[in-house]
CSV table of C-alpha atoms in Angstrom, one decimal:
chain,number,residue,atom,x,y,z
A,4,MET,CA,0.1,0.1,0.4
A,5,VAL,CA,2.8,2.3,1.0
A,6,THR,CA,4.7,1.3,-2.0
A,7,SER,CA,1.6,2.1,-4.4
A,8,TYR,CA,1.2,5.6,-2.2
A,9,ASN,CA,5.0,6.2,-3.2
A,10,LEU,CA,4.7,5.1,-6.6
A,11,ILE,CA,1.6,7.7,-7.3
A,12,ALA,CA,3.3,10.4,-5.4
A,13,ARG,CA,6.4,10.0,-7.9
A,14,GLN,CA,4.2,9.8,-10.8
A,15,ARG,CA,2.9,13.1,-10.1
A,16,VAL,CA,5.8,14.8,-8.8
A,17,GLU,CA,7.2,13.9,-12.3
A,18,ARG,CA,4.2,15.4,-13.8
A,19,PHE,CA,4.0,18.6,-11.9
A,20,THR,CA,8.3,19.1,-12.8
A,21,ALA,CA,7.2,18.3,-16.2
A,22,TRP,CA,4.6,21.2,-16.2
A,23,SER,CA,7.0,23.3,-14.3
A,24,ASP,CA,9.7,22.7,-16.8
A,25,ALA,CA,7.5,23.4,-19.5
A,26,VAL,CA,6.1,26.8,-18.0
A,27,PHE,CA,9.4,28.0,-16.9
A,28,ALA,CA,10.2,27.3,-20.8
A,29,VAL,CA,7.4,29.9,-22.0
A,30,ALA,CA,8.0,32.1,-19.3
A,31,MET,CA,11.6,32.2,-20.2
A,32,LYS,CA,10.5,32.7,-24.0
A,33,VAL,CA,7.7,35.4,-23.2
A,34,SER,CA,10.1,37.2,-21.1
A,35,LYS,CA,13.1,37.0,-23.8
A,36,ASN,CA,10.5,38.8,-26.1
A,37,ALA,CA,9.0,41.3,-24.0
A,38,CYS,CA,12.8,42.5,-23.1
A,39,ALA,CA,12.8,42.6,-26.8
A,40,GLU,CA,10.1,44.7,-27.3
A,41,VAL,CA,11.0,47.0,-24.1
A,42,SER,CA,14.4,47.6,-25.7
A,43,ARG,CA,13.3,48.6,-28.7
A,44,ALA,CA,10.5,50.8,-27.2
A,45,THR,CA,13.5,52.2,-25.3
A,46,LYS,CA,15.0,53.0,-28.3
A,47,ILE,CA,12.0,54.4,-29.8
A,48,SER,CA,11.7,56.7,-26.9
A,49,LYS,CA,15.2,57.9,-27.4
A,50,ALA,CA,14.7,58.8,-31.1
A,51,LEU,CA,11.8,60.6,-30.3
A,52,MET,CA,13.3,62.4,-27.5
A,53,ILE,CA,16.2,63.3,-29.4
A,54,ALA,CA,13.9,64.9,-32.3
A,55,LEU,CA,11.9,67.0,-30.0
A,56,VAL,CA,14.9,68.6,-28.4
A,57,SER,CA,16.6,68.8,-31.7
A,58,GLY,CA,13.1,70.1,-32.9
A,59,SER,CA,13.1,72.7,-30.2
A,60,LEU,CA,16.6,73.8,-30.3
A,61,LEU,CA,15.9,74.8,-34.0
A,62,PHE,CA,13.0,76.5,-33.7
A,63,ALA,CA,14.4,78.5,-31.2
A,64,ALA,CA,17.5,79.0,-32.8
A,65,VAL,CA,15.4,80.1,-35.3
A,66,GLU,CA,13.3,82.3,-33.3
A,67,ASN,CA,16.2,84.3,-32.1
A,68,ALA,CA,18.0,84.5,-35.2
A,69,GLN,CA,18.1,88.3,-36.2
A,70,SER,CA,16.0,89.0,-39.1
A,71,SER,CA,17.7,90.7,-41.9
A,72,SER,CA,14.6,93.0,-42.3
A,73,ARG,CA,14.1,95.8,-40.2
A,74,ILE,CA,12.7,99.5,-39.9
A,75,VAL,CA,15.4,101.8,-41.2
A,76,SER,CA,13.5,104.9,-40.3
A,77,PHE,CA,10.8,106.0,-38.0
A,78,ASP,CA,9.9,109.5,-37.8
A,79,SER,CA,6.9,110.9,-36.0
A,80,LYS,CA,5.4,114.0,-36.2
A,81,VAL,CA,2.8,115.0,-33.2
A,82,VAL,CA,0.6,117.8,-33.3
A,83,VAL,CA,-0.6,118.6,-29.8
A,84,THR,CA,-3.6,120.9,-29.6
A,85,LYS,CA,-5.2,123.0,-27.2
A,86,ALA,CA,-8.2,120.4,-26.7
A,87,ARG,CA,-5.8,117.4,-26.1
A,88,THR,CA,-6.0,116.2,-29.4
A,89,LEU,CA,-3.2,114.5,-30.9
A,90,GLU,CA,-2.5,114.8,-35.0
A,91,VAL,CA,-0.1,112.1,-35.3
A,92,ASN,CA,2.0,111.5,-38.6
A,93,GLU,CA,4.3,108.8,-39.0
A,94,ARG,CA,6.8,108.0,-41.8
A,95,VAL,CA,8.1,104.2,-42.0
A,96,GLU,CA,10.8,103.6,-44.0
A,97,ILE,CA,11.4,99.5,-43.8
A,98,ALA,CA,13.9,96.7,-45.4
A,99,ASN,CA,12.0,94.0,-46.4
A,100,ASP,CA,15.3,92.1,-47.1
A,101,ASP,CA,14.1,88.4,-46.0
A,102,GLY,CA,10.2,89.0,-46.8
A,103,LEU,CA,9.4,89.9,-43.1
A,104,PHE,CA,7.0,92.2,-44.2
A,105,ASP,CA,5.5,90.2,-47.1
A,106,GLY,CA,1.9,89.8,-45.2
A,107,GLY,CA,2.0,93.7,-44.8
A,108,PHE,CA,3.0,96.4,-42.4
A,109,HIS,CA,1.0,96.3,-39.0
A,110,ARG,CA,1.3,99.1,-36.6
A,111,ARG,CA,-0.2,98.4,-32.9
A,112,LEU,CA,-1.5,100.9,-30.8
A,113,ARG,CA,-2.1,100.7,-27.1
A,114,LEU,CA,-6.0,101.6,-26.3
A,115,LYS,CA,-5.9,103.6,-22.4
A,116,PRO,CA,-8.5,102.4,-20.3
A,117,ALA,CA,-10.6,105.3,-18.7
A,118,SER,CA,-9.9,106.1,-14.7
A,119,ARG,CA,-10.3,108.5,-12.4
A,120,GLU,CA,-7.4,111.1,-14.1
A,121,ARG,CA,-9.0,109.8,-17.8
A,122,SER,CA,-12.8,110.6,-18.1
A,123,LYS,CA,-12.9,108.7,-21.2
A,124,PRO,CA,-11.0,105.8,-22.9
A,125,GLY,CA,-8.5,106.8,-25.5
A,126,SER,CA,-9.3,106.3,-28.4
A,127,PHE,CA,-7.9,106.6,-32.0
A,128,GLU,CA,-9.5,107.4,-35.4
A,129,SER,CA,-9.4,109.2,-38.8
A,130,PHE,CA,-6.4,106.7,-40.1
A,131,GLN,CA,-5.3,107.4,-43.9
A,132,ALA,CA,-2.2,105.5,-45.3
A,133,LYS,CA,0.3,105.7,-48.1
A,134,VAL,CA,2.7,102.7,-49.3
A,135,ASP,CA,5.4,104.4,-51.3
A,136,GLY,CA,3.1,107.3,-52.2
A,137,GLN,CA,-0.1,104.8,-53.4
A,138,GLU,CA,-3.0,104.8,-51.5
A,139,ALA,CA,-3.3,101.9,-49.2
A,140,GLN,CA,-6.3,100.0,-47.8
A,141,ILE,CA,-6.4,99.6,-44.0
A,142,LYS,CA,-8.0,97.3,-41.6
A,143,ALA,CA,-8.1,98.2,-37.8
A,144,THR,CA,-8.7,94.6,-35.6
A,145,GLN,CA,-9.0,95.2,-32.0
A,146,GLU,CA,-7.8,92.3,-29.3
A,147,ASN,CA,-6.7,92.7,-25.6
A,148,GLY,CA,-6.6,96.3,-25.4
A,149,ILE,CA,-4.5,96.6,-28.4
A,150,LEU,CA,-5.6,98.1,-31.8
A,151,ASP,CA,-3.8,96.7,-34.7
A,152,ILE,CA,-3.7,98.7,-37.8
A,153,GLY,CA,-3.0,96.6,-40.7
A,154,ILE,CA,-1.9,97.9,-44.0
A,155,ALA,CA,-1.9,95.3,-46.6
A,156,ALA,CA,0.2,94.4,-49.3
A,157,GLU,CA,-1.1,94.7,-53.1
A,158,GLY,CA,-0.9,91.4,-55.0
A,159,HIS,CA,1.4,88.8,-53.7
A,160,GLY,CA,2.9,90.8,-51.4
A,161,TRP,CA,5.8,93.3,-51.3
A,162,THR,CA,8.8,93.0,-52.9
A,163,ARG,CA,12.3,93.0,-51.4
A,164,GLY,CA,13.8,96.3,-50.9
A,165,ASN,CA,13.1,99.1,-48.9
A,166,HIS,CA,9.4,100.4,-48.9
A,167,ILE,CA,7.8,103.7,-47.4
A,168,ILE,CA,4.9,103.7,-45.4
A,169,GLU,CA,2.9,106.9,-44.5
A,170,LEU,CA,0.5,106.6,-41.9
A,171,SER,CA,-1.8,109.8,-40.2
A,172,TYR,CA,-4.3,109.7,-37.7
A,173,ARG,CA,-5.7,111.1,-34.7
A,174,ALA,CA,-5.3,110.4,-30.9
A,175,LYS,CA,-8.0,111.8,-28.2
A,176,HIS,CA,-8.1,111.2,-24.3
A,177,GLN,CA,-4.4,110.2,-24.1
A,178,PHE,CA,-3.7,112.8,-21.2
A,179,ALA,CA,-3.9,111.9,-17.6
A,180,VAL,CA,-5.6,115.3,-15.7
A,181,TYR,CA,-4.5,115.5,-12.4
A,182,GLY,CA,-5.3,118.7,-9.8
A,183,ASN,CA,-2.5,120.8,-10.8
A,184,PHE,CA,-0.8,119.4,-13.6
A,185,GLU,CA,-1.4,116.9,-16.6
A,186,ASP,CA,0.6,114.4,-18.1
A,187,LEU,CA,0.9,112.7,-21.4
A,188,ASN,CA,2.8,109.2,-21.7
A,189,GLN,CA,3.2,107.6,-24.9
A,190,ASN,CA,4.7,105.4,-26.7
A,191,ILE,CA,5.6,106.8,-29.9
A,192,SER,CA,7.7,104.1,-31.9
A,193,GLY,CA,5.7,100.4,-30.8
A,194,ASP,CA,7.0,97.5,-30.2
A,195,TRP,CA,8.5,95.8,-33.2
A,196,PRO,CA,10.5,92.4,-33.7
A,197,VAL,CA,13.2,93.9,-35.8
A,198,THR,CA,15.8,96.4,-35.3
A,199,ILE,CA,14.8,99.9,-35.5
A,200,GLU,CA,17.8,101.8,-37.0
A,201,LYS,CA,16.5,105.5,-36.2
A,202,ALA,CA,13.8,107.1,-34.5
A,203,THR,CA,12.7,110.4,-34.3
A,204,VAL,CA,9.8,112.0,-32.6
A,205,GLU,CA,8.6,115.7,-33.0
A,206,LEU,CA,6.0,117.8,-30.7
A,207,ASP,CA,4.3,120.7,-32.3
A,208,PHE,CA,2.1,123.2,-30.2
A,209,PRO,CA,0.3,125.6,-32.6
A,210,SER,CA,-0.7,127.6,-29.7
A,211,GLY,CA,2.9,127.8,-28.5
A,212,MET,CA,4.9,126.0,-26.1
A,213,PRO,CA,3.3,125.3,-23.0
A,214,PRO,CA,4.9,127.6,-20.0
A,215,ARG,CA,6.5,125.5,-17.3
A,216,SER,CA,6.5,122.4,-19.2
A,217,SER,CA,8.7,119.1,-18.8
A,218,ILE,CA,9.2,116.9,-21.8
A,219,SER,CA,11.4,114.1,-22.2
A,220,ALA,CA,12.4,110.9,-24.2
A,221,ASP,CA,13.8,107.7,-23.6
A,222,THR,CA,14.6,104.4,-25.1
A,223,GLY,CA,14.3,101.0,-23.9
A,224,SER,CA,11.8,98.7,-22.0
A,225,ASP,CA,9.3,99.4,-19.2
A,226,SER,CA,11.8,98.0,-16.8
A,227,THR,CA,15.1,99.2,-18.2
A,228,PHE,CA,15.7,102.2,-20.2
A,229,GLN,CA,17.6,105.3,-20.7
A,230,PHE,CA,17.4,108.9,-21.3
A,231,ASP,CA,19.9,109.1,-24.1
A,232,CYS,CA,18.1,111.0,-27.1
A,233,VAL,CA,19.5,114.2,-28.4
A,234,GLN,CA,16.7,117.1,-27.9
A,235,THR,CA,16.2,120.0,-30.0
A,236,ASN,CA,14.0,122.9,-29.1
A,237,LEU,CA,11.4,124.5,-31.9
A,238,PRO,CA,9.9,127.6,-31.7
A,239,SER,CA,6.6,126.1,-31.3
A,240,GLY,CA,7.6,122.5,-29.9
A,241,VAL,CA,10.5,120.4,-29.0
A,242,ARG,CA,12.3,117.5,-31.2
A,243,PHE,CA,14.0,114.1,-30.0
A,244,GLU,CA,16.2,111.6,-31.9
A,245,THR,CA,17.9,108.8,-30.9
A,246,SER,CA,21.5,108.2,-30.6
A,247,HIS,CA,21.2,104.7,-31.4
A,248,SER,CA,19.5,101.6,-32.9
A,249,ILE,CA,16.4,100.4,-31.0
A,250,PRO,CA,17.0,96.5,-30.7
A,251,PRO,CA,14.0,94.5,-31.4
A,252,HIS,CA,10.7,94.5,-28.6
A,253,GLU,CA,12.2,97.9,-27.2
A,254,ARG,CA,10.6,101.7,-28.2
A,255,LEU,CA,10.9,104.9,-28.1
A,256,PHE,CA,9.2,106.8,-25.5
A,257,ILE,CA,7.9,110.3,-24.3
A,258,SER,CA,7.1,111.6,-21.0
A,259,ALA,CA,5.4,115.3,-20.7
A,260,ARG,CA,4.3,117.0,-17.7
A,261,PHE,CA,2.2,120.4,-18.2
A,262,THR,CA,0.8,122.6,-15.8
A,263,ARG,CA,-3.1,123.2,-15.6
A,264,GLY,CA,-4.5,125.7,-17.6
A,265,TYR,CA,-3.1,125.4,-21.0
A,266,PHE,CA,-5.1,122.5,-22.2
A,267,VAL,CA,-9.0,122.9,-22.4
A,268,ALA,CA,-11.2,120.4,-23.1
A,269,ASP,CA,-13.5,120.2,-26.7
A,270,ALA,CA,-17.0,121.7,-25.5
A,271,ALA,CA,-18.8,120.0,-28.5
A,272,GLU,CA,-17.2,116.4,-27.2
A,273,ASP,CA,-17.4,116.7,-23.2
A,274,GLY,CA,-20.2,119.5,-22.7
A,275,MET,CA,-20.1,121.2,-19.5
A,276,HIS,CA,-16.7,119.5,-18.2
A,277,ALA,CA,-15.0,121.7,-20.9
A,278,VAL,CA,-17.0,124.5,-20.4
A,279,PHE,CA,-16.0,124.8,-16.3
A,280,GLU,CA,-12.5,123.9,-17.5
A,281,LYS,CA,-12.2,126.7,-20.1
A,282,TYR,CA,-13.5,128.7,-17.5
A,283,PRO,CA,-12.9,127.4,-13.8
A,284,LEU,CA,-14.5,130.8,-11.9
A,285,LEU,CA,-17.8,130.2,-13.8
A,286,PHE,CA,-18.7,126.6,-11.4
A,287,PRO,CA,-18.2,129.0,-8.2
A,288,ALA,CA,-19.7,131.9,-9.3
A,289,ILE,CA,-22.7,129.6,-10.1
A,290,ALA,CA,-22.5,127.9,-7.1
A,291,VAL,CA,-22.6,131.4,-5.3
A,292,VAL,CA,-25.7,132.7,-7.3
A,293,VAL,CA,-27.6,129.6,-6.7
A,294,THR,CA,-26.5,129.7,-3.1
A,295,LEU,CA,-27.8,133.6,-2.7
A,296,VAL,CA,-31.0,132.4,-4.6
A,297,VAL,CA,-32.1,130.0,-2.4
A,298,LEU,CA,-31.4,131.9,0.6
A,299,SER,CA,-32.7,134.8,-0.5
A,300,ALA,CA,-35.9,132.7,-1.2
A,301,VAL,CA,-36.2,131.7,2.3
A,302,ALA,CA,-35.6,135.1,3.6
A,303,TYR,CA,-38.5,136.2,1.5
A,304,LEU,CA,-40.7,133.9,2.9
A,305,LEU,CA,-39.6,134.3,6.4
A,306,ALA,CA,-39.8,138.0,5.7
A,307,PRO,CA,-42.7,139.7,8.4
A,308,THR,CA,-45.6,141.0,6.2
A,309,GLY,CA,-48.1,143.9,7.0
A,310,MET,CA,-45.2,145.8,8.4
A,311,PRO,CA,-43.9,148.4,6.1
A,312,LYS,CA,-41.7,150.1,8.4
A,313,TYR,CA,-39.8,146.6,9.9
A,314,ASP,CA,-36.0,147.0,9.5
A,315,ALA,CA,-34.5,144.9,12.6
A,316,ALA,CA,-31.6,142.6,11.5
A,317,PRO,CA,-32.1,139.0,12.7
A,318,ARG,CA,-30.2,138.8,16.0
A,319,TRP,CA,-28.7,135.3,14.9
A,320,VAL,CA,-27.2,136.6,12.0
A,321,HIS,CA,-25.1,139.3,13.7
A,322,ILE,CA,-24.1,136.7,16.2
A,323,LEU,CA,-22.8,134.5,13.1
A,324,VAL,CA,-20.9,137.2,12.1
A,325,VAL,CA,-19.3,138.6,15.2
A,326,THR,CA,-18.4,134.8,15.9
A,327,ALA,CA,-16.4,134.8,12.9
A,328,LEU,CA,-14.6,137.6,12.8
A,329,PRO,CA,-11.7,137.2,15.0
A,330,GLY,CA,-10.5,134.0,13.6
A,331,THR,CA,-10.9,134.8,10.0
A,332,ALA,CA,-9.2,138.1,11.0
A,333,ALA,CA,-6.5,135.9,12.6
A,334,PHE,CA,-6.1,133.8,9.6
A,335,ALA,CA,-6.0,136.4,7.0
A,336,LEU,CA,-3.5,138.3,8.8
A,337,ARG,CA,-1.4,135.5,9.1
A,338,LEU,CA,-1.2,134.0,5.7
A,339,MET,CA,-0.5,137.7,4.9
A,340,TYR,CA,2.4,138.0,7.2
A,341,GLU,CA,3.7,134.8,5.5
A,342,GLN,CA,3.1,136.3,1.9
A,343,THR,CA,4.8,139.5,2.6
A,344,VAL,CA,7.5,140.0,5.4
A,345,MET,CA,8.4,136.3,6.1
A,346,THR,CA,8.8,136.0,1.9
A,347,TRP,CA,10.9,139.4,1.8
A,348,ARG,CA,13.1,138.1,4.6
A,349,ASP,CA,13.2,134.7,4.2
A,350,GLY,CA,12.6,133.9,0.5
A,351,GLU,CA,9.6,132.2,-1.1
A,352,GLN,CA,7.6,130.3,1.8
A,353,MET,CA,4.8,127.6,1.6
A,354,VAL,CA,1.9,129.3,2.4
A,355,GLY,CA,0.2,127.9,5.4
A,356,PHE,CA,2.5,124.8,5.7
A,357,ALA,CA,3.6,126.1,9.2
A,358,LEU,CA,0.4,127.0,10.4
A,359,GLU,CA,-1.3,123.8,9.3
A,360,HIS,CA,1.6,121.7,10.5
A,361,ALA,CA,3.0,123.4,13.9
A,362,TYR,CA,0.1,125.6,15.0
A,363,ILE,CA,-2.7,122.8,14.3
A,364,PHE,CA,-4.6,123.9,17.2
A,365,LEU,CA,-4.5,127.4,16.0
A,366,PHE,CA,-5.2,126.4,12.6
A,367,LEU,CA,-8.6,124.5,12.9
A,368,PRO,CA,-10.5,127.3,14.3
A,369,MET,CA,-9.2,129.7,12.1
A,370,LEU,CA,-10.3,127.6,9.4
A,371,LEU,CA,-13.7,127.0,10.8
A,372,SER,CA,-13.9,130.7,11.4
A,373,PHE,CA,-13.5,131.1,7.8
A,374,CYS,CA,-15.9,128.6,6.9
A,375,LEU,CA,-18.5,130.8,8.8
A,376,ALA,CA,-17.7,134.0,7.4
A,377,HIS,CA,-18.9,133.0,4.3
A,378,VAL,CA,-22.2,131.9,5.7
A,379,GLY,CA,-22.5,134.8,7.5
A,380,LEU,CA,-22.1,136.7,4.6
A,381,ALA,CA,-24.5,135.0,2.6
A,382,CYS,CA,-26.8,135.3,5.4
A,383,VAL,CA,-26.4,139.0,5.5
A,384,MET,CA,-27.0,139.2,1.5
A,385,SER,CA,-29.9,137.0,1.5
A,386,VAL,CA,-31.7,138.8,4.3
A,387,SER,CA,-31.3,142.1,2.8
A,388,CYS,CA,-32.2,140.9,-0.6
A,389,GLY,CA,-35.2,139.3,0.9
A,390,ARG,CA,-36.3,142.5,3.0
A,391,TRP,CA,-35.7,144.2,-0.4
A,392,LEU,CA,-38.0,141.8,-2.5
A,393,ARG,CA,-40.8,142.1,0.4
A,394,GLY,CA,-40.8,146.0,0.4
A,395,LEU,CA,-39.4,146.5,3.4
A,396,PRO,CA,-36.4,148.8,4.4
A,397,THR,CA,-32.8,147.5,4.8
A,398,PRO,CA,-32.2,145.9,7.9
A,399,LYS,CA,-30.2,148.2,10.7
A,400,TRP,CA,-27.2,145.9,10.4
A,401,ASN,CA,-23.8,146.8,12.5
A,402,TRP,CA,-21.9,147.6,9.5
A,403,VAL,CA,-18.7,147.4,11.1
A,404,PRO,CA,-18.0,143.7,11.9
A,405,VAL,CA,-19.8,143.0,8.4
A,406,VAL,CA,-17.4,145.0,6.7
A,407,ALA,CA,-14.3,143.9,8.2
A,408,LEU,CA,-15.4,140.5,7.8
A,409,LEU,CA,-16.1,140.8,4.3
A,410,VAL,CA,-12.4,142.9,4.1
A,411,PHE,CA,-10.6,139.9,5.8
A,412,THR,CA,-12.3,137.2,4.0
A,413,GLY,CA,-11.0,138.8,0.5
A,414,LEU,CA,-7.7,139.3,1.8
A,415,VAL,CA,-7.5,135.1,2.2
A,416,TYR,CA,-8.1,135.1,-1.9
A,417,VAL,CA,-5.3,137.8,-2.8
A,418,PRO,CA,-2.8,135.7,-5.1
A,419,TYR,CA,0.7,135.1,-3.5
A,420,ASP,CA,2.6,136.8,-6.8
A,421,VAL,CA,0.6,140.2,-5.9
A,422,TRP,CA,1.6,140.4,-2.4
A,423,MET,CA,5.6,139.3,-3.2
A,424,THR,CA,5.3,141.7,-6.1
A,425,THR,CA,3.8,144.7,-3.7
A,426,THR,CA,6.1,143.8,-1.2
A,427,ILE,CA,8.9,144.3,-3.6
A,428,ARG,CA,7.5,147.5,-4.9
A,429,LEU,CA,7.6,149.1,-1.5
A,430,ALA,CA,10.5,147.8,0.3
A,431,GLY,CA,12.9,146.1,-2.6
A,432,PRO,CA,14.4,143.4,-3.6
A,433,GLY,CA,15.7,142.5,-0.4
A,434,PRO,CA,18.4,139.8,0.4
A,435,HIS,CA,16.5,137.5,-1.8
A,436,GLY,CA,16.0,139.2,-4.9
A,437,ALA,CA,18.1,136.9,-7.0
A,438,SER,CA,16.2,134.0,-6.0
A,439,PHE,CA,13.0,135.8,-6.9
A,440,LEU,CA,14.3,137.0,-10.5
A,441,MET,CA,15.3,133.1,-11.1
A,442,LEU,CA,11.2,132.3,-9.7
A,443,ALA,CA,9.9,134.7,-12.2
A,444,ALA,CA,12.1,133.0,-14.9
A,445,ALA,CA,11.0,129.8,-14.0
A,446,ASP,CA,7.3,130.2,-13.2
A,447,GLY,CA,6.6,132.9,-16.1
A,448,LYS,CA,5.9,135.5,-13.9
A,449,LEU,CA,6.8,138.9,-15.7
A,450,PRO,CA,5.1,141.2,-13.7
A,451,LEU,CA,7.9,140.2,-10.9
A,452,ALA,CA,10.7,140.0,-13.2
A,453,LYS,CA,9.9,143.7,-14.4
A,454,THR,CA,9.6,144.7,-10.8
A,455,LEU,CA,12.6,143.1,-9.5
A,456,ILE,CA,14.6,144.7,-12.8
A,457,ALA,CA,13.3,148.3,-12.1
A,458,LYS,CA,14.7,147.8,-8.5
A,459,GLY,CA,18.1,147.4,-9.1
A,460,VAL,CA,18.2,143.2,-9.4
A,461,SER,CA,21.0,142.3,-12.8
A,462,PRO,CA,19.0,140.4,-15.7
A,463,ASN,CA,22.2,138.2,-15.4
A,464,THR,CA,21.7,136.8,-12.2
A,465,MET,CA,23.0,133.4,-12.0
A,466,ALA,CA,22.1,130.6,-9.7
A,467,GLY,CA,22.5,126.8,-9.9
A,468,GLY,CA,24.9,127.2,-12.6
A,469,SER,CA,22.2,128.8,-14.7
A,470,THR,CA,21.4,132.2,-15.6
A,471,ALA,CA,17.7,133.6,-14.9
A,472,LEU,CA,17.7,134.1,-19.0
A,473,ASP,CA,18.9,130.4,-19.3
A,474,VAL,CA,16.0,129.4,-16.8
A,475,ALA,CA,13.2,131.3,-18.9
A,476,CYS,CA,14.2,129.6,-22.4
A,477,SER,CA,14.7,126.2,-20.9
A,478,SER,CA,10.8,126.6,-19.1
A,479,ARG,CA,10.0,127.8,-22.2
A,480,ASN,CA,8.8,131.5,-20.8
A,481,LEU,CA,9.8,133.5,-23.8
A,482,ASP,CA,8.2,136.7,-22.4
A,483,VAL,CA,10.6,136.7,-19.7
A,484,ALA,CA,13.3,135.7,-21.8
A,485,LYS,CA,12.4,138.5,-24.1
A,486,PHE,CA,12.2,141.0,-21.3
A,487,LEU,CA,15.1,140.2,-19.8
A,488,LEU,CA,17.1,140.4,-22.9
A,489,GLN,CA,15.7,143.7,-23.7
A,490,LYS,CA,16.9,144.8,-20.3
A,491,GLY,CA,20.6,143.4,-21.1
A,492,ALA,CA,20.9,139.6,-20.0
A,493,GLU,CA,23.3,138.2,-22.3
A,494,ILE,CA,22.6,135.5,-24.7
A,495,SER,CA,26.1,133.9,-24.7
A,496,ARG,CA,25.8,132.8,-20.9
A,497,ALA,CA,22.2,131.2,-21.7
A,498,PRO,CA,22.8,127.8,-23.7
A,499,ASP,CA,18.9,126.8,-23.5
A,500,CYS,CA,18.3,130.0,-25.2
A,501,THR,CA,20.2,128.9,-28.4
A,502,ASN,CA,17.8,126.4,-29.7
A,503,VAL,CA,14.6,129.0,-29.3
A,504,ALA,CA,14.5,130.3,-32.8
A,505,PRO,CA,12.9,133.6,-32.1
A,506,LEU,CA,15.6,134.7,-29.3
A,507,SER,CA,18.2,133.0,-31.5
A,508,ARG,CA,17.8,134.7,-34.7
A,509,SER,CA,17.1,138.1,-33.3
A,510,GLY,CA,20.0,137.8,-30.1
A,511,GLY,CA,17.0,139.4,-28.0
A,512,ALA,CA,16.4,142.5,-30.7
A,513,GLU,CA,12.6,143.7,-30.9
């Protein structure tokens, strides 16, 4: 029995061994085939990787390769009107040596968004173009805040060699208008994938160069730029020329800052906003008139009836006037002291700065009294007008405090220039006469300059390495510059005047 079991067991072991050998042989064969497939796949993957890397390097090399096409010259003339409209004329000469411009010429203009400083978004209109002197078709498309002006090539594309593109258009709402100044920051040349060998921009102001303006030009990118352009002052503008070629994806950029008051919005386009900007005192005048009309109407309704001889003045108005008088008087006298005595003794002052910061405990009551003074005076006028409309006699005001309050309130509104000029006319130029003349030259204060020269200040006064005449020319205050030349200022000591045509031609002679 045992032998029989052993025999059966041996047979089963032999069959299992034979089956295992067969399975192992099959597994080895499959493994060899799999290894071969893996090896083949690995080789294919390596080949694809090499091809991909080589292709990327090839495309990168092609992309980074310097195109032989280029912009030979980019000349822009921008006429800036007093309505802040830019009339732009561009003349671009391209060299289409390797066919980069075969598909046409694309001028890309950035659309500035509306903001607190820009009432409406920037816009471009009235496009006209010529290619080699012939009228050209224009197609404008807008995407992601960029206006693409496409000038298509005729036929099968532009031929090799040079071509001249003339493009003109009108740009609006490009200025950023702030409280006391306004800025014009403009990418003149645009962003191109090729080199610009030479670029120029000329800003022309038909109404004359804005006084106290600051204009500069730079080349480079938004993050890296340099002020390396050659500047030439023109009779009614300024011209900038690059001193080197502009690499691809860099630009010629203009930055200008102007004092408020020169530019005026277009009434036809901006409505009442333009009217108020052109006449800055109109809105305060309307506000005063409307306030007086409303108060007079109230006083008319409150005036007593049936008492034809009633002339008593309201006691509360008298209290308001008397309460506002001391603080308003102190406020007016302090400002007058800073603008006269302190100015003559210590030089130009930041009027009200010391009072506001060092004596805040006095400044706030003074300011409150000054505000109450306006209310009190308005009440006096409206009550008097309301009584008159009722046919009643004029109220018996205590006119001494009323007139005093009116005088002190008016003194606060006298301009600093008037105080300074009057003080110098009465007391002479004092120890700071030279600095006052430099101030007059920089800010275009002709009456102050005339007073200083009449009081004996030299027209060749110098400070900071520049003469007053040089400062007047660099600030484009030509009326002051002409006056200084008439009084004997030497134009040879004013290098900034040599580029101002009306002065350099006449040498100051009128």
